[in-house]
């Protein structure tokens, strides 16, 4: 389940995992989020089924969906927690995210243009925040999800200082 | 941090919000001094174009009026409104060019001031449609590095005179390129001009379809507005009646006979309208100019310094006719669908050779980058192409089968759908053939696609980050999609389904050491089979768990690189499988780029405590040994000792710092080193190793010197299991402190710790000794192959051991090593 390195062939060089994990509370957050969105689907199904008086096919569909949603809510957050890592050096921001598919992102500090922190309602409930570093490329933002709030603030400050040192138009 | 290039300061009559404006910032309350207006002649442009846009509506209202007597008043109101807003727009637009910025102000109630720094101007685009041309004015758009994809604020001046536009273009771009404008005019060289024979490519692109769509849309709009039912009119009804009278074959023939020539004519007309008089000119060495168009003329000027690459695109039909087109990848120029409507086109659909010529001329590239073969992505990528295409085909067939069964449709429907299988296979084969990448001379070339094949050539300097994506399936196949992000063109360019090691090697080679701190080299354990196979010696590589085994792996990789360079070694491989060769090639490639062309001397780190873990051992393989021969072996050692490269000795701290990440406490390291040594060279190892105190001269075992970074290596690695957030934070690099140490002073090594080169003096010293390899590496890699290959010994601390070597027990080993 874990993906410690990108290389399938151990003989070949691969990418190492970034140094830091995200907050453990992120697991609860992801679980809650998955459960909530799953519940919406299940409730919609129930509502539709209620209109036609709960035929057998609908009941089967509802049970199947509920099982799948539950599995997703249990498996995905833990898997995700194993994958999500981040690291900031004086040269670059390096992150790994995803679960079934894994994304690595590397953005040099010298090319970072803005640094934002964002907290959705859900994240605030769980005391989390995410940090986004954007570059001149529309395809280049690096997001670190599920950080502890205090950590995110300090990281934001550090990154702001670091990026302030570099000059140039960063394109 | 950089400010945005174009800034919309809105709000009513507020001061122009110009972030970071220089001293030349205009005072808004000042008189109109310096602010210039649009041309008087262009006063009618905006009202007229707005009226033209209103035409369908007006026509509809007119007909409505004729039928019911109402609606005329609305038409008048709308027209008057259009005219007034157009006039207001013209009347309130002002622009100002200062030494540093260009300002644009418009709006009556909501006054808006845009400003752009002059040194951020990438392109100047001059267009003139029919009305403009009648009035002798044009529209100037200024492209900046800002990613315009989502911004509603474009910086344009609609309706200035042609001469003014021309001088504006020269002034603005000269500032951007930093070259006096006079130089431009002198050296004008045509890169490419349209030839009429290229019209044959017109029907093979989407241009014809686009024109058709526009025509169709226009007709629909008019019929909707005028409430005419086209199908009910006489001529249409007649045609439909005639058509239905024909047999099926006749219908197809008739439709083909009408539609095909019509389509070709329309496509050619579209091609002519867009690309008429197409001319790509180099103005001096620093600007490119594209002019084109029949009715509406467009002249785009691109600063070469802003050009980050080119895209040679070959849609399937165009490719079949050996055609291609060329599009610029520049910051400030959009690439979107229908790129010919944007300013980035560098060559119209033309023979492939023309597009390639344009690409190589414009970027100053060697021709084979634009046309030559690329590195294939190997069997796994090929397999993936087929699996994806065939799985898609089978899904569609299954869907068709189920539908026909449910609907009780005829069986031939789903049976014929099996034609999708060979079609899918053909597409897969073509997609694999298209797949490729290459890196040469600081240019990254990637190619992908079947229906729309594109070869993107981008400058490695333009890459401002990497994205690596691996789906679960890719992970199993050892593939990944490597995406370079850039501020130009499509913002991201991918190398798809590239084998992981090759992709990483490519990224490392393209962006220097951005990626290096995040690489993981193979571990000793992983490498031992390959090591044995290559050397023909029975070796045991032990997993030295206590000290960074990965670093040992890196050292071995370097050695393997040297071996792999030798043809006889590669030939000696028992299985000359593609896989192994590719692996070697990738490893070699990676290491070359990490260490420069000459990894001079390799030391095998040999410290560490016996982990007690399982260790692999491989028996002697005499068959392979024969290939190397006695002389070959000596050569190998000579190679290991020869030190032609630059000084690569790197202080441990420096080496670890280069790897980035978290750094352990130096105090922990000393525990890992032999007690006798600890006292001796503490001070020296801590700092730089000067020429006088070279590690090789001071200590006899190279490994001892390496031990320190190796030990450090483990502490900064991030794979340790969960930590609490506070601890994580403490271990973050202190950005401030480390910046002072500076990236620039880094030596051209990257894996650092494991490479130790020498100054000439040291080389001489070493060369004078007998059995250098033995001395150098102590008995950890000894070369007593003439002795009987014996059993493998468990060593306490060695990483690489050779059977048949003198056997000592662990304690003796340490003593003699001193």
Coordinates of C-alpha atoms in Angstrom, one line a residue, chain A residues 1-25 79 81 83 85-95 97 99-109 111-115 134-142 147-148 150-155 157-171, chain B residues 1-2 4 119-120 122 145 147 149-150 306 308 331 461-473 475-478 480 485-487 490-492 500-501 504 513-515 517-523 526-530 557 579-580 583 586-587 590 657 659-662 716-723 725-726 728-729 731-736 738-739 743:
Chain A
X1 CA 0.0 0.0 0.0
X2 CA 2.8 2.4 0.7
X3 CA 4.8 3.7 -2.1
X4 CA 8.2 4.3 -0.7
X5 CA 9.8 4.8 -4.0
X6 CA 8.8 5.5 -7.5
X7 CA 10.9 2.8 -9.1
X8 CA 9.4 -0.6 -9.7
X9 CA 12.8 -2.0 -10.4
X10 CA 14.9 -1.7 -7.2
X11 CA 18.1 -1.5 -9.2
X12 CA 17.1 1.8 -10.8
X13 CA 17.3 5.1 -9.2
X14 CA 13.9 6.5 -8.1
X15 CA 12.5 9.3 -6.1
X16 CA 12.7 9.1 -2.4
X17 CA 9.8 10.1 -0.3
X18 CA 9.6 13.7 0.9
X19 CA 10.7 14.1 4.5
X20 CA 7.5 15.0 6.4
X21 CA 4.1 13.4 6.8
X22 CA 1.0 15.5 7.0
X23 CA -1.0 15.8 10.2
X24 CA -2.5 12.6 11.5
X25 CA -5.8 14.5 11.9
X79 CA -3.8 4.9 2.0
X81 CA -2.0 9.3 4.6
X83 CA 1.3 8.6 0.4
X85 CA 4.4 13.7 2.2
X86 CA 6.1 17.1 1.9
X87 CA 9.4 18.6 2.2
X88 CA 10.8 22.1 1.9
X89 CA 14.5 22.7 1.4
X90 CA 16.3 25.9 0.6
X91 CA 16.2 24.9 -3.0
X92 CA 12.8 23.4 -3.6
X93 CA 9.4 22.5 -2.4
X94 CA 8.8 18.8 -2.9
X95 CA 5.5 17.0 -2.3
X97 CA 0.2 13.2 -2.9
X99 CA -3.5 7.5 -3.3
X100 CA -4.4 5.2 -6.1
X101 CA -2.5 7.5 -8.5
X102 CA 0.4 9.3 -7.0
X103 CA 1.7 12.8 -7.9
X104 CA 5.0 14.2 -7.2
X105 CA 5.6 17.9 -7.5
X106 CA 8.8 19.8 -7.4
X107 CA 9.0 23.6 -7.6
X108 CA 12.2 25.5 -7.1
X109 CA 12.0 28.1 -4.4
X111 CA 10.5 30.2 -9.2
X112 CA 7.7 30.5 -6.6
X113 CA 5.6 33.6 -7.1
X114 CA 2.9 33.4 -4.4
X115 CA 2.3 31.4 -1.3
X134 CA 2.3 29.0 -7.2
X135 CA 4.8 29.5 -9.9
X136 CA 4.5 31.4 -13.2
X137 CA 3.2 28.3 -14.8
X138 CA -0.6 27.8 -14.6
X139 CA 0.2 24.1 -14.3
X140 CA 2.8 24.5 -11.6
X141 CA 1.2 25.1 -8.2
X142 CA 2.4 22.9 -5.4
X147 CA -1.1 20.4 7.5
X148 CA -1.4 21.3 11.1
X150 CA 0.2 26.2 13.4
X151 CA 2.7 24.4 11.2
X152 CA 1.1 25.8 8.1
X153 CA 1.4 29.3 9.4
X154 CA 5.1 28.9 10.2
X155 CA 5.7 27.3 6.9
X157 CA 6.3 32.6 6.9
X158 CA 9.4 30.7 6.2
X159 CA 8.5 30.3 2.5
X160 CA 7.6 34.0 2.2
X161 CA 11.1 34.9 3.6
X162 CA 12.8 32.3 1.3
X163 CA 11.0 33.4 -1.8
X164 CA 11.5 37.0 -1.0
X165 CA 15.3 36.5 -1.3
X166 CA 15.2 35.5 -4.9
X167 CA 14.8 38.0 -7.6
X168 CA 14.1 37.9 -11.3
X169 CA 10.8 37.5 -13.1
X170 CA 10.6 33.8 -12.3
X171 CA 9.4 32.7 -15.7
Chain B
X1 CA 8.2 38.5 -5.3
X2 CA 7.2 39.5 -8.6
X4 CA 1.6 40.9 -11.7
X119 CA 10.6 44.9 -19.7
X120 CA 7.8 42.4 -19.3
X122 CA 7.0 39.7 -24.7
X145 CA 4.5 37.0 -19.3
X147 CA -0.6 33.8 -17.8
X149 CA -5.5 32.1 -19.9
X150 CA -7.9 33.2 -17.3
X306 CA 10.8 35.3 -24.9
X308 CA 10.9 29.2 -25.0
X331 CA 5.6 33.5 -22.7
X461 CA 15.9 26.9 -19.0
X462 CA 12.2 27.5 -19.4
X463 CA 11.3 24.6 -17.1
X464 CA 10.2 26.0 -13.8
X465 CA 9.2 22.8 -12.0
X466 CA 8.3 19.2 -12.4
X467 CA 5.2 17.1 -11.9
X468 CA 5.5 13.4 -11.9
X469 CA 2.4 11.3 -12.1
X470 CA 2.0 7.6 -11.7
X471 CA -1.2 5.7 -11.8
X472 CA -1.4 2.4 -10.0
X473 CA -1.0 0.7 -13.3
X475 CA 3.5 2.0 -11.0
X476 CA 3.3 -1.7 -11.6
X477 CA 4.9 -1.3 -15.0
X478 CA 7.7 1.0 -13.9
X480 CA 5.7 7.4 -15.1
X485 CA 5.9 23.0 -16.1
X486 CA 6.7 26.3 -17.8
X487 CA 5.3 29.8 -18.1
X490 CA 0.5 25.3 -22.8
X491 CA 2.1 25.7 -19.4
X492 CA 3.0 22.1 -19.2
X500 CA 11.1 5.8 -14.3
X501 CA 14.9 5.8 -14.3
X504 CA 14.4 10.9 -13.7
X513 CA 20.4 19.7 -9.4
X514 CA 16.8 20.6 -8.8
X515 CA 15.9 16.9 -8.6
X517 CA 18.3 15.9 -3.6
X518 CA 15.2 13.9 -4.0
X519 CA 16.6 10.9 -5.7
X520 CA 16.9 7.5 -4.2
X521 CA 19.7 5.3 -5.5
X522 CA 19.5 1.5 -5.4
X523 CA 20.6 -0.1 -2.2
X526 CA 19.5 -4.6 -4.7
X527 CA 22.7 -4.2 -6.7
X528 CA 24.6 -7.3 -5.7
X529 CA 23.3 -9.5 -8.5
X530 CA 24.1 -7.0 -11.1
X557 CA 26.3 2.6 -9.2
X579 CA 16.0 -4.8 -20.1
X580 CA 19.4 -5.0 -18.6
X583 CA 18.9 -0.4 -17.2
X586 CA 19.7 4.7 -17.8
X587 CA 21.9 4.3 -14.8
X590 CA 21.8 9.4 -14.7
X657 CA 23.6 19.7 2.5
X659 CA 21.2 16.4 -0.8
X660 CA 18.8 18.7 0.9
X661 CA 16.4 17.6 3.5
X662 CA 17.0 17.0 7.1
X716 CA 18.1 13.2 6.5
X717 CA 16.1 10.6 4.8
X718 CA 12.4 11.0 5.1
X719 CA 11.1 7.5 5.1
X720 CA 11.0 7.3 8.8
X721 CA 7.6 6.5 10.1
X722 CA 5.3 8.9 11.6
X723 CA 6.5 11.8 13.7
X725 CA 4.1 17.6 13.7
X726 CA 6.2 19.6 16.2
X728 CA 8.7 17.6 12.0
X729 CA 8.8 21.2 12.2
X731 CA 13.7 19.2 11.7
X732 CA 12.9 21.4 8.8
X733 CA 15.8 23.1 7.2
X734 CA 16.4 26.5 8.6
X735 CA 16.1 28.3 5.4
X736 CA 17.7 31.5 6.6
X738 CA 21.4 27.6 5.0
X739 CA 21.0 30.2 2.4
X743 CA 24.2 26.9 -3.6

